[in-house]
Tab-separated table of C-alpha atoms in Angstrom:
chain	number	residue	atom	x	y	z
A	1	UNK	CA	0.006	0.000	0.188
A	2	UNK	CA	1.467	3.372	-1.076
A	3	UNK	CA	1.361	5.942	1.506
A	4	UNK	CA	2.921	9.829	1.164
A	5	UNK	CA	2.801	11.594	4.709
A	6	UNK	CA	3.674	15.664	4.915
A	7	UNK	CA	4.944	16.902	8.014
A	8	UNK	CA	7.035	20.423	8.946
A	9	UNK	CA	3.644	22.644	7.921
A	10	UNK	CA	2.908	25.725	10.916
A	11	UNK	CA	2.391	28.691	11.676
A	12	UNK	CA	5.176	31.152	10.539
A	13	UNK	CA	5.287	34.582	10.281
A	14	UNK	CA	6.621	36.909	7.634
A	15	UNK	CA	10.352	36.415	6.337
A	16	UNK	CA	10.747	32.891	8.214
A	17	UNK	CA	11.447	29.216	6.888
A	18	UNK	CA	9.874	26.472	7.343
A	19	UNK	CA	10.749	22.313	5.870
A	20	UNK	CA	8.495	20.241	4.806
A	21	UNK	CA	9.066	16.501	4.297
A	22	UNK	CA	7.109	14.035	2.538
A	23	UNK	CA	8.035	10.525	4.045
A	24	UNK	CA	7.013	7.652	0.880
A	25	UNK	CA	6.217	3.763	1.699
A	26	UNK	CA	5.546	1.048	-0.403
A	27	UNK	CA	6.827	2.477	-3.818
A	28	UNK	CA	10.328	2.164	-5.377
A	29	UNK	CA	10.760	5.381	-4.185
A	30	UNK	CA	14.586	6.228	-5.752
A	31	UNK	CA	12.038	5.749	-9.099
A	32	UNK	CA	9.681	8.097	-9.270
A	33	UNK	CA	9.541	11.599	-9.818
A	34	UNK	CA	8.786	13.616	-6.400
A	35	UNK	CA	7.288	16.827	-6.368
A	36	UNK	CA	5.081	19.665	-4.275
A	37	UNK	CA	1.924	21.520	-5.069
A	38	UNK	CA	0.087	23.465	-2.528
A	39	UNK	CA	-3.660	24.879	-2.816
A	40	UNK	CA	-4.732	27.927	-1.537
A	41	UNK	CA	-8.409	28.508	-0.506
A	42	UNK	CA	-10.305	29.244	-3.571
A	43	UNK	CA	-7.620	28.799	-5.646
A	44	UNK	CA	-6.403	25.509	-7.833
A	45	UNK	CA	-3.433	23.152	-7.088
A	46	UNK	CA	-0.704	24.293	-8.322
A	47	UNK	CA	2.936	22.941	-8.360
A	48	UNK	CA	5.408	24.649	-5.996
A	49	UNK	CA	8.586	22.248	-7.081
A	50	UNK	CA	9.228	18.655	-8.464
A	51	UNK	CA	12.551	17.044	-8.656
A	52	UNK	CA	12.950	13.173	-11.036
A	53	UNK	CA	14.825	10.680	-10.008
A	54	UNK	CA	18.541	11.302	-11.726
A	55	UNK	CA	17.722	14.794	-9.270
A	56	UNK	CA	17.144	17.097	-12.123
A	57	UNK	CA	14.778	19.894	-10.663
A	58	UNK	CA	12.859	21.982	-11.240
A	59	UNK	CA	10.617	24.835	-10.016
A	60	UNK	CA	6.960	27.273	-10.648
A	61	UNK	CA	8.584	31.292	-10.907
A	62	UNK	CA	6.499	31.696	-7.751
A	63	UNK	CA	9.082	30.206	-6.130
A	64	UNK	CA	12.398	30.410	-7.655
A	65	UNK	CA	15.168	31.518	-5.731
A	66	UNK	CA	12.965	31.249	-2.175
A	67	UNK	CA	12.101	26.844	-2.624
A	68	UNK	CA	14.395	24.154	-3.036
A	69	UNK	CA	13.631	20.474	-3.157
A	70	UNK	CA	15.658	17.681	-2.168
A	71	UNK	CA	15.386	13.916	-2.135
A	72	UNK	CA	17.260	10.937	0.531
A	73	UNK	CA	16.526	8.004	-1.584
A	74	UNK	CA	17.735	5.902	2.055
A	75	UNK	CA	14.877	7.608	3.940
A	76	UNK	CA	12.630	7.768	0.898
A	77	UNK	CA	11.998	11.232	1.545
A	78	UNK	CA	11.852	14.019	0.030
A	79	UNK	CA	11.817	17.902	2.114
A	80	UNK	CA	10.890	21.385	0.388
A	81	UNK	CA	13.019	24.171	2.073
A	82	UNK	CA	11.196	27.081	2.233
A	83	UNK	CA	12.862	30.532	3.014
A	84	UNK	CA	11.962	34.316	2.481
A	85	UNK	CA	8.129	33.138	3.525
A	86	UNK	CA	5.418	35.594	2.063
A	87	UNK	CA	1.877	35.699	3.018
A	88	UNK	CA	0.725	34.280	-0.585
A	89	UNK	CA	2.541	31.051	0.608
A	90	UNK	CA	-0.056	30.280	2.840
A	91	UNK	CA	-2.141	27.231	1.302
A	92	UNK	CA	-2.201	23.365	2.172
A	93	UNK	CA	1.053	21.388	0.664
A	94	UNK	CA	0.221	18.291	-1.083
A	95	UNK	CA	3.686	16.099	-1.745
A	96	UNK	CA	3.117	13.650	-4.953
A	97	UNK	CA	5.045	10.559	-6.547
A	98	UNK	CA	5.120	10.273	-9.987
A	99	UNK	CA	6.674	7.167	-12.049
A	100	UNK	CA	5.060	6.277	-15.313
A	101	UNK	CA	1.197	6.113	-15.351
A	102	UNK	CA	1.225	6.053	-11.300
A	103	UNK	CA	-0.014	8.670	-9.136
A	104	UNK	CA	0.328	9.058	-5.947
A	105	UNK	CA	-0.727	12.000	-3.303
A	106	UNK	CA	-0.562	12.428	0.546
A	107	UNK	CA	-2.987	14.072	2.088
A	108	UNK	CA	-0.914	17.720	2.680
A	109	UNK	CA	0.021	20.305	5.261
A	110	UNK	CA	-1.579	23.550	5.847
A	111	UNK	CA	1.576	25.918	5.517
A	112	UNK	CA	0.118	29.908	7.255
A	113	UNK	CA	2.045	32.431	7.266
A	114	UNK	CA	1.102	34.912	9.207
A	115	UNK	CA	2.213	38.181	11.615
């Protein structure tokens, strides 16, 4: 059974930092492209960053320079470091694992940026 479990969200002040984690089980992790997405209230879910099985990364424009995605294939975990947080980063952040036709999502972790 595939499980993706996100953690690390919370309430943070503008300008602060967070590191989100997504621990995977039930998949051959090093084969998968791992992505972070987010969904703000009233908006569609959008890609934040992704990292392929060979560690190629790409980022949404909104996160370039502030978001860093990394993976640890031994721990089967993908991370998202978010720096210089802005109020518009407030959203539920989801982890997604993709390999060929297979897609799996985590349950999400809430990030709230507020003073």
